[in-house]
Structure formats: structure tokens, C-alpha cells
Amino acid sequence: EDGGCNGTWLDRYSWPQPEVAFPWGLAIGPDGSLLVPDLTYHRMFRYSQPIANLALPDLAVGQASLSVSYRNSLNAASLSGPKAVALDRSVSPNRIFVADSANHRVLGWADDTRRVNGAPADLVLGQPGFFTATAGSGLTSMNNPSGLAVDSAGNLYVSDPGNLRVLYFAEPFKN
């Protein structure tokens, strides 16, 4: 066996609504769910049963509902061009981070079990608040964050390609 792909699972052109237009950066939840940021439709879907035939998402983060796909206003519940998702498994319940690239920030939710469609984030990194989206190069700002990783101690690493660097946040929910 060559270990190749077993077939297309999520295909924009043949899958039922709601579709994923531009999936970018994936994560697997502790329960086996699949988290898929959608760059074009400004949201992140959670698929609780990702391998099921004709699986549909059961949660939308960054939009008010599963069927909404437009660019939304800037606030704690909105995403614009999300490119990455990461889970902090150092705590239970897990925390979730999403690289909200076009808003030059990373949003964080303290409890991945209480998320509902359109739930606001509990934490913003890279901006002074939830209502700003300015690219910057200082230690408290970002320019198009595109990758995320969380280590076993809950420290967050953010790739910040607009500034040619990787940022480190020591236990961001505690600081």
C-alpha cells in the first residue's frame, strides 16, 4: 500500500450546504472533531463526525450561524480570513485559538465545550481590543498571522509572516 489519499472528503463543488470555500489550517479536537478555518467565508467550522458520509458542520465560529458567509463587522465574534486554528490541551476544557489573519490578530476561546454559533472570543492578541484591526510590527501587534501552535505548557506560538517572525505568548489566558 502506498499510503495515499482515500478520496476527497470535503469538496466545495459537490458537498451540500454549507460549503467550505477555502479551507486553511486544520486541527483535530480532543473528541475527534475536525476544526476547519474557511479563509474565504470568514468562519471556522467544527465537524463533530468528520468522516461520516455527507458530514455537515455543527458549529460556526466567526459568523452568526452555519449559513452566513459574508465579511462581517469587526468585533469579538467575527473573523476575517482565518488561516489557522490550534488547541491548548494543557487545560481541561481545552482552549482554542484562531489566527484571524485579515484583522491582524489571534482570537482565543477559554472553553471549547461552551462554544455556540457566533460565540464571542474571550481573548484578543495582536490588537489593543476587539474593535481594531491595524497591522503593526511592535511586540503587541501582528501583520497577517498565519500559523499557530500551542505547547504542552499552554504557551502559544504565532507565525507573523508580515513581520518575518514568530511570536511567543507565555500562557496567554493567564497574562
C-alpha atoms as an extended CHARMM CRD file, in Angstrom:
* protein
*
       175  EXT
         1         1  GLU       CA              0.0000000000        0.0000000000        0.0000000000  PROA      1               0.0000000000
         2         2  ASP       CA              1.3070000000        3.4380000000       -0.8940000000  PROA      2               0.0000000000
         3         3  GLY       CA             -0.3870000000        5.3300000000        1.9670000000  PROA      3               0.0000000000
         4         4  GLY       CA             -2.1370000000        7.6630000000       -0.4620000000  PROA      4               0.0000000000
         5         5  CYS       CA             -5.3650000000        9.5940000000       -0.0400000000  PROA      5               0.0000000000
         6         6  ASN       CA             -8.5400000000        7.5550000000        0.3900000000  PROA      6               0.0000000000
         7         7  GLY       CA            -10.6100000000       10.0680000000       -1.5490000000  PROA      7               0.0000000000
         8         8  THR       CA            -11.8520000000       13.6370000000       -1.3410000000  PROA      8               0.0000000000
         9         9  TRP       CA            -13.8250000000       14.2040000000        1.7960000000  PROA      9               0.0000000000
        10        10  LEU       CA            -14.6910000000       17.9020000000        1.7110000000  PROA      10              0.0000000000
        11        11  ASP       CA            -15.1930000000       19.2310000000       -1.7980000000  PROA      11              0.0000000000
        12        12  ARG       CA            -16.6850000000       22.6930000000       -2.3530000000  PROA      12              0.0000000000
        13        13  TYR       CA            -18.2830000000       21.7490000000       -5.6500000000  PROA      13              0.0000000000
        14        14  SER       CA            -20.0670000000       18.5470000000       -4.6960000000  PROA      14              0.0000000000
        15        15  TRP       CA            -20.7790000000       18.8960000000       -0.9770000000  PROA      15              0.0000000000
        16        16  PRO       CA            -24.1400000000       20.0060000000        0.4280000000  PROA      16              0.0000000000
        17        17  GLN       CA            -24.5070000000       23.4390000000        2.0340000000  PROA      17              0.0000000000
        18        18  PRO       CA            -22.9580000000       24.9680000000        3.9990000000  PROA      18              0.0000000000
        19        19  GLU       CA            -19.8280000000       24.7100000000        1.9050000000  PROA      19              0.0000000000
        20        20  VAL       CA            -16.2090000000       25.4150000000        2.6820000000  PROA      20              0.0000000000
        21        21  ALA       CA            -14.7230000000       27.7340000000        0.0700000000  PROA      21              0.0000000000
        22        22  PHE       CA            -11.0550000000       27.8830000000        1.0430000000  PROA      22              0.0000000000
        23        23  PRO       CA            -10.0910000000       25.5650000000        3.9330000000  PROA      23              0.0000000000
        24        24  TRP       CA             -6.8410000000       26.6050000000        5.5420000000  PROA      24              0.0000000000
        25        25  GLY       CA             -5.0540000000       25.0830000000        8.5350000000  PROA      25              0.0000000000
        26        26  LEU       CA             -6.7830000000       22.2040000000       10.3280000000  PROA      26              0.0000000000
        27        27  ALA       CA             -6.9450000000       20.8930000000       13.8730000000  PROA      27              0.0000000000
        28        28  ILE       CA             -8.4020000000       17.7900000000       15.4810000000  PROA      28              0.0000000000
        29        29  GLY       CA            -10.3630000000       18.3260000000       18.6920000000  PROA      29              0.0000000000
        30        30  PRO       CA             -9.9930000000       16.0910000000       21.7520000000  PROA      30              0.0000000000
        31        31  ASP       CA            -13.2650000000       14.3920000000       20.8440000000  PROA      31              0.0000000000
        32        32  GLY       CA            -12.1210000000       13.6280000000       17.2760000000  PROA      32              0.0000000000
        33        33  SER       CA            -13.9500000000       16.5900000000       15.7480000000  PROA      33              0.0000000000
        34        34  LEU       CA            -12.3360000000       18.4240000000       12.8370000000  PROA      34              0.0000000000
        35        35  LEU       CA            -11.8470000000       22.2110000000       13.0210000000  PROA      35              0.0000000000
        36        36  VAL       CA            -11.6230000000       23.8920000000        9.6030000000  PROA      36              0.0000000000
        37        37  PRO       CA            -10.9380000000       27.6260000000        9.1590000000  PROA      37              0.0000000000
        38        38  ASP       CA            -12.5230000000       28.9410000000        5.9490000000  PROA      38              0.0000000000
        39        39  LEU       CA            -10.4450000000       31.8130000000        4.5870000000  PROA      39              0.0000000000
        40        40  THR       CA            -12.9980000000       32.9940000000        2.0140000000  PROA      40              0.0000000000
        41        41  TYR       CA            -16.1740000000       32.7750000000        4.0860000000  PROA      41              0.0000000000
        42        42  HSD       CA            -14.6390000000       34.2860000000        7.2500000000  PROA      42              0.0000000000
        43        43  ARG       CA            -15.5290000000       31.4670000000        9.6430000000  PROA      43              0.0000000000
        44        44  MET       CA            -14.3550000000       28.2600000000       11.2140000000  PROA      44              0.0000000000
        45        45  PHE       CA            -16.4600000000       25.1190000000       11.0770000000  PROA      45              0.0000000000
        46        46  ARG       CA            -16.4420000000       22.2360000000       13.5180000000  PROA      46              0.0000000000
        47        47  TYR       CA            -17.3710000000       18.8190000000       12.1530000000  PROA      47              0.0000000000
        48        48  SER       CA            -18.2370000000       16.5070000000       15.0570000000  PROA      48              0.0000000000
        49        49  GLN       CA            -18.3280000000       13.4550000000       12.7730000000  PROA      49              0.0000000000
        50        50  PRO       CA            -15.8330000000       14.4050000000       10.0770000000  PROA      50              0.0000000000
        51        51  ILE       CA            -15.6110000000       11.0650000000        8.2940000000  PROA      51              0.0000000000
        52        52  ALA       CA            -19.3490000000       10.3820000000        8.1830000000  PROA      52              0.0000000000
        53        53  ASN       CA            -20.8990000000       10.2700000000        4.7280000000  PROA      53              0.0000000000
        54        54  LEU       CA            -22.0410000000       13.7830000000        3.7800000000  PROA      54              0.0000000000
        55        55  ALA       CA            -20.8580000000       15.1900000000        7.0930000000  PROA      55              0.0000000000
        56        56  LEU       CA            -22.1370000000       18.6680000000        7.8260000000  PROA      56              0.0000000000
        57        57  PRO       CA            -20.6470000000       21.1540000000       10.2750000000  PROA      57              0.0000000000
        58        58  ASP       CA            -22.3950000000       21.5640000000       13.6000000000  PROA      58              0.0000000000
        59        59  LEU       CA            -20.7430000000       24.8210000000       14.6840000000  PROA      59              0.0000000000
        60        60  ALA       CA            -19.6550000000       28.0650000000       13.0430000000  PROA      60              0.0000000000
        61        61  VAL       CA            -17.2060000000       30.3920000000       14.7750000000  PROA      61              0.0000000000
        62        62  GLY       CA            -16.8100000000       33.8700000000       13.2530000000  PROA      62              0.0000000000
        63        63  GLN       CA            -20.3320000000       34.0070000000       11.8440000000  PROA      63              0.0000000000
        64        64  ALA       CA            -23.7540000000       34.1410000000       13.4820000000  PROA      64              0.0000000000
        65        65  SER       CA            -24.8730000000       30.8210000000       12.0120000000  PROA      65              0.0000000000
        66        66  LEU       CA            -23.8220000000       27.9470000000        9.7610000000  PROA      66              0.0000000000
        67        67  SER       CA            -25.4300000000       29.5640000000        6.7100000000  PROA      67              0.0000000000
        68        68  VAL       CA            -23.8020000000       33.0120000000        6.9610000000  PROA      68              0.0000000000
        69        69  SER       CA            -20.6930000000       33.5160000000        4.8040000000  PROA      69              0.0000000000
        70        70  TYR       CA            -20.1920000000       37.2470000000        4.2690000000  PROA      70              0.0000000000
        71        71  ARG       CA            -17.4620000000       39.5080000000        5.5970000000  PROA      71              0.0000000000
        72        72  ASN       CA            -18.7590000000       40.7550000000        8.9190000000  PROA      72              0.0000000000
        73        73  SER       CA            -18.2070000000       43.7240000000       11.2100000000  PROA      73              0.0000000000
        74        74  LEU       CA            -15.1970000000       43.8840000000       13.4930000000  PROA      74              0.0000000000
        75        75  ASN       CA            -15.9420000000       42.5840000000       16.9930000000  PROA      75              0.0000000000
        76        76  ALA       CA            -15.1870000000       39.7390000000       19.4200000000  PROA      76              0.0000000000
        77        77  ALA       CA            -17.3460000000       37.2800000000       17.4640000000  PROA      77              0.0000000000
        78        78  SER       CA            -16.1220000000       37.9990000000       13.9350000000  PROA      78              0.0000000000
        79        79  LEU       CA            -13.3570000000       36.5590000000       11.7680000000  PROA      79              0.0000000000
        80        80  SER       CA            -11.8630000000       37.8680000000        8.5540000000  PROA      80              0.0000000000
        81        81  GLY       CA             -9.6780000000       35.4990000000        6.5860000000  PROA      81              0.0000000000
        82        82  PRO       CA             -8.9110000000       32.9240000000        9.2920000000  PROA      82              0.0000000000
        83        83  LYS       CA             -5.8490000000       30.8720000000        8.3800000000  PROA      83              0.0000000000
        84        84  ALA       CA             -5.0520000000       28.6510000000       11.3650000000  PROA      84              0.0000000000
        85        85  VAL       CA             -6.5410000000       27.0110000000       14.4240000000  PROA      85              0.0000000000
        86        86  ALA       CA             -4.8110000000       25.4610000000       17.4340000000  PROA      86              0.0000000000
        87        87  LEU       CA             -5.9710000000       23.8080000000       20.6310000000  PROA      87              0.0000000000
        88        88  ASP       CA             -4.4360000000       24.2760000000       24.0450000000  PROA      88              0.0000000000
        89        89  ARG       CA             -4.6590000000       20.7950000000       25.5620000000  PROA      89              0.0000000000
        90        90  SER       CA             -2.7290000000       21.7870000000       28.7100000000  PROA      90              0.0000000000
        91        91  VAL       CA             -6.0510000000       22.5470000000       30.4190000000  PROA      91              0.0000000000
        92        92  SER       CA             -9.4680000000       20.9620000000       30.5220000000  PROA      92              0.0000000000
        93        93  PRO       CA            -11.6560000000       22.0330000000       28.9270000000  PROA      93              0.0000000000
        94        94  ASN       CA             -9.3060000000       22.8640000000       26.0780000000  PROA      94              0.0000000000
        95        95  ARG       CA             -8.7870000000       26.4060000000       24.8620000000  PROA      95              0.0000000000
        96        96  ILE       CA             -8.9850000000       27.2710000000       21.1940000000  PROA      96              0.0000000000
        97        97  PHE       CA             -7.0650000000       29.8870000000       19.1890000000  PROA      97              0.0000000000
        98        98  VAL       CA             -7.8330000000       31.1100000000       15.6550000000  PROA      98              0.0000000000
        99        99  ALA       CA             -5.4700000000       33.2220000000       13.5360000000  PROA      99              0.0000000000
       100       100  ASP       CA             -7.7750000000       35.9940000000       12.3050000000  PROA      100             0.0000000000
       101       101  SER       CA             -5.3440000000       36.9980000000        9.5730000000  PROA      101             0.0000000000
       102       102  ALA       CA             -7.0650000000       39.8840000000        7.7850000000  PROA      102             0.0000000000
       103       103  ASN       CA             -7.8000000000       41.5030000000       11.1620000000  PROA      103             0.0000000000
       104       104  HSD       CA             -4.1260000000       41.0860000000       12.1850000000  PROA      104             0.0000000000
       105       105  ARG       CA             -4.9720000000       39.2780000000       15.4180000000  PROA      105             0.0000000000
       106       106  VAL       CA             -5.4190000000       35.9460000000       17.1490000000  PROA      106             0.0000000000
       107       107  LEU       CA             -8.6620000000       35.2550000000       18.9760000000  PROA      107             0.0000000000
       108       108  GLY       CA             -8.9470000000       32.8360000000       21.8780000000  PROA      108             0.0000000000
       109       109  TRP       CA            -11.8540000000       30.9930000000       23.4870000000  PROA      109             0.0000000000
       110       110  ALA       CA            -11.2600000000       29.8000000000       27.0610000000  PROA      110             0.0000000000
       111       111  ASP       CA            -13.5890000000       26.8010000000       26.9190000000  PROA      111             0.0000000000
       112       112  ASP       CA            -14.0360000000       24.8280000000       23.6990000000  PROA      112             0.0000000000
       113       113  THR       CA            -17.0180000000       22.9450000000       25.1520000000  PROA      113             0.0000000000
       114       114  ARG       CA            -19.2230000000       26.0150000000       25.5890000000  PROA      114             0.0000000000
       115       115  ARG       CA            -18.9020000000       27.3750000000       22.0900000000  PROA      115             0.0000000000
       116       116  VAL       CA            -22.0910000000       28.1110000000       20.1820000000  PROA      116             0.0000000000
       117       117  ASN       CA            -22.5680000000       29.5960000000       16.7270000000  PROA      117             0.0000000000
       118       118  GLY       CA            -21.2400000000       33.1470000000       16.7150000000  PROA      118             0.0000000000
       119       119  ALA       CA            -19.8680000000       32.9930000000       20.2800000000  PROA      119             0.0000000000
       120       120  PRO       CA            -17.5480000000       35.9150000000       21.0910000000  PROA      120             0.0000000000
       121       121  ALA       CA            -13.9070000000       35.2630000000       21.8790000000  PROA      121             0.0000000000
       122       122  ASP       CA            -12.5700000000       35.6940000000       25.4020000000  PROA      122             0.0000000000
       123       123  LEU       CA             -9.1210000000       36.9300000000       24.3650000000  PROA      123             0.0000000000
       124       124  VAL       CA             -7.5610000000       39.0340000000       21.6110000000  PROA      124             0.0000000000
       125       125  LEU       CA             -3.8260000000       39.1010000000       20.8390000000  PROA      125             0.0000000000
       126       126  GLY       CA             -2.1670000000       41.4640000000       18.3590000000  PROA      126             0.0000000000
       127       127  GLN       CA             -4.6530000000       44.3120000000       18.8470000000  PROA      127             0.0000000000
       128       128  PRO       CA             -5.4550000000       46.6220000000       21.7850000000  PROA      128             0.0000000000
       129       129  GLY       CA             -9.0670000000       45.4070000000       21.7530000000  PROA      129             0.0000000000
       130       130  PHE       CA            -11.7020000000       43.5170000000       19.8060000000  PROA      130             0.0000000000
       131       131  PHE       CA            -12.6730000000       46.5280000000       17.6750000000  PROA      131             0.0000000000
       132       132  THR       CA             -9.3700000000       47.3470000000       15.9620000000  PROA      132             0.0000000000
       133       133  ALA       CA             -7.6160000000       45.6640000000       13.0350000000  PROA      133             0.0000000000
       134       134  THR       CA             -4.3990000000       47.5240000000       12.3070000000  PROA      134             0.0000000000
       135       135  ALA       CA             -1.2930000000       45.7750000000       11.0390000000  PROA      135             0.0000000000
       136       136  GLY       CA              1.7590000000       46.5280000000       13.1160000000  PROA      136             0.0000000000
       137       137  SER       CA              5.3020000000       45.4230000000       13.8840000000  PROA      137             0.0000000000
       138       138  GLY       CA              5.5750000000       46.0090000000       17.6360000000  PROA      138             0.0000000000
       139       139  LEU       CA              5.6630000000       43.2290000000       20.2210000000  PROA      139             0.0000000000
       140       140  THR       CA              1.9250000000       43.6380000000       20.8650000000  PROA      140             0.0000000000
       141       141  SER       CA              0.8770000000       43.7520000000       17.2090000000  PROA      141             0.0000000000
       142       142  MET       CA              0.7600000000       41.4270000000       14.1890000000  PROA      142             0.0000000000
       143       143  ASN       CA              0.6600000000       41.5570000000       10.4090000000  PROA      143             0.0000000000
       144       144  ASN       CA             -1.2840000000       38.6800000000        8.8550000000  PROA      144             0.0000000000
       145       145  PRO       CA             -0.8180000000       35.9040000000       11.4450000000  PROA      145             0.0000000000
       146       146  SER       CA             -0.9450000000       32.6330000000        9.5580000000  PROA      146             0.0000000000
       147       147  GLY       CA              0.1360000000       29.7310000000       11.7450000000  PROA      147             0.0000000000
       148       148  LEU       CA             -0.4250000000       28.6870000000       15.3520000000  PROA      148             0.0000000000
       149       149  ALA       CA              0.9960000000       26.1150000000       17.7380000000  PROA      149             0.0000000000
       150       150  VAL       CA              0.4800000000       25.5080000000       21.4580000000  PROA      150             0.0000000000
       151       151  ASP       CA              2.9990000000       23.5760000000       23.5330000000  PROA      151             0.0000000000
       152       152  SER       CA              2.2850000000       21.2490000000       26.4560000000  PROA      152             0.0000000000
       153       153  ALA       CA              2.5560000000       24.1370000000       28.9650000000  PROA      153             0.0000000000
       154       154  GLY       CA             -0.0990000000       26.2270000000       27.1740000000  PROA      154             0.0000000000
       155       155  ASN       CA              2.3110000000       28.6750000000       25.5430000000  PROA      155             0.0000000000
       156       156  LEU       CA              1.1850000000       29.9990000000       22.1640000000  PROA      156             0.0000000000
       157       157  TYR       CA              3.4270000000       30.4540000000       19.1050000000  PROA      157             0.0000000000
       158       158  VAL       CA              2.2010000000       32.6220000000       16.2250000000  PROA      158             0.0000000000
       159       159  SER       CA              3.7620000000       32.8680000000       12.7760000000  PROA      159             0.0000000000
       160       160  ASP       CA              3.6580000000       36.5310000000       11.7730000000  PROA      160             0.0000000000
       161       161  PRO       CA              4.8280000000       36.4970000000        8.1390000000  PROA      161             0.0000000000
       162       162  GLY       CA              4.0430000000       40.1660000000        7.5220000000  PROA      162             0.0000000000
       163       163  ASN       CA              6.7720000000       40.9170000000       10.0490000000  PROA      163             0.0000000000
       164       164  LEU       CA              9.0470000000       37.9640000000        9.1690000000  PROA      164             0.0000000000
       165       165  ARG       CA              8.9210000000       36.4850000000       12.6720000000  PROA      165             0.0000000000
       166       166  VAL       CA              7.3810000000       34.0490000000       15.1340000000  PROA      166             0.0000000000
       167       167  LEU       CA              5.7890000000       35.4670000000       18.2740000000  PROA      167             0.0000000000
       168       168  TYR       CA              5.6790000000       33.7150000000       21.6510000000  PROA      168             0.0000000000
       169       169  PHE       CA              2.9320000000       34.2670000000       24.2310000000  PROA      169             0.0000000000
       170       170  ALA       CA              3.5300000000       32.6350000000       27.6240000000  PROA      170             0.0000000000
       171       171  GLU       CA              0.1970000000       31.1730000000       28.7850000000  PROA      171             0.0000000000
       172       172  PRO       CA             -1.8660000000       33.9490000000       27.1440000000  PROA      172             0.0000000000
       173       173  PHE       CA             -5.0190000000       33.3270000000       29.1740000000  PROA      173             0.0000000000
       174       174  LYS       CA             -3.0820000000       33.8480000000       32.4260000000  PROA      174             0.0000000000
       175       175  ASN       CA             -1.2440000000       37.0060000000       31.3550000000  PROA      175             0.0000000000
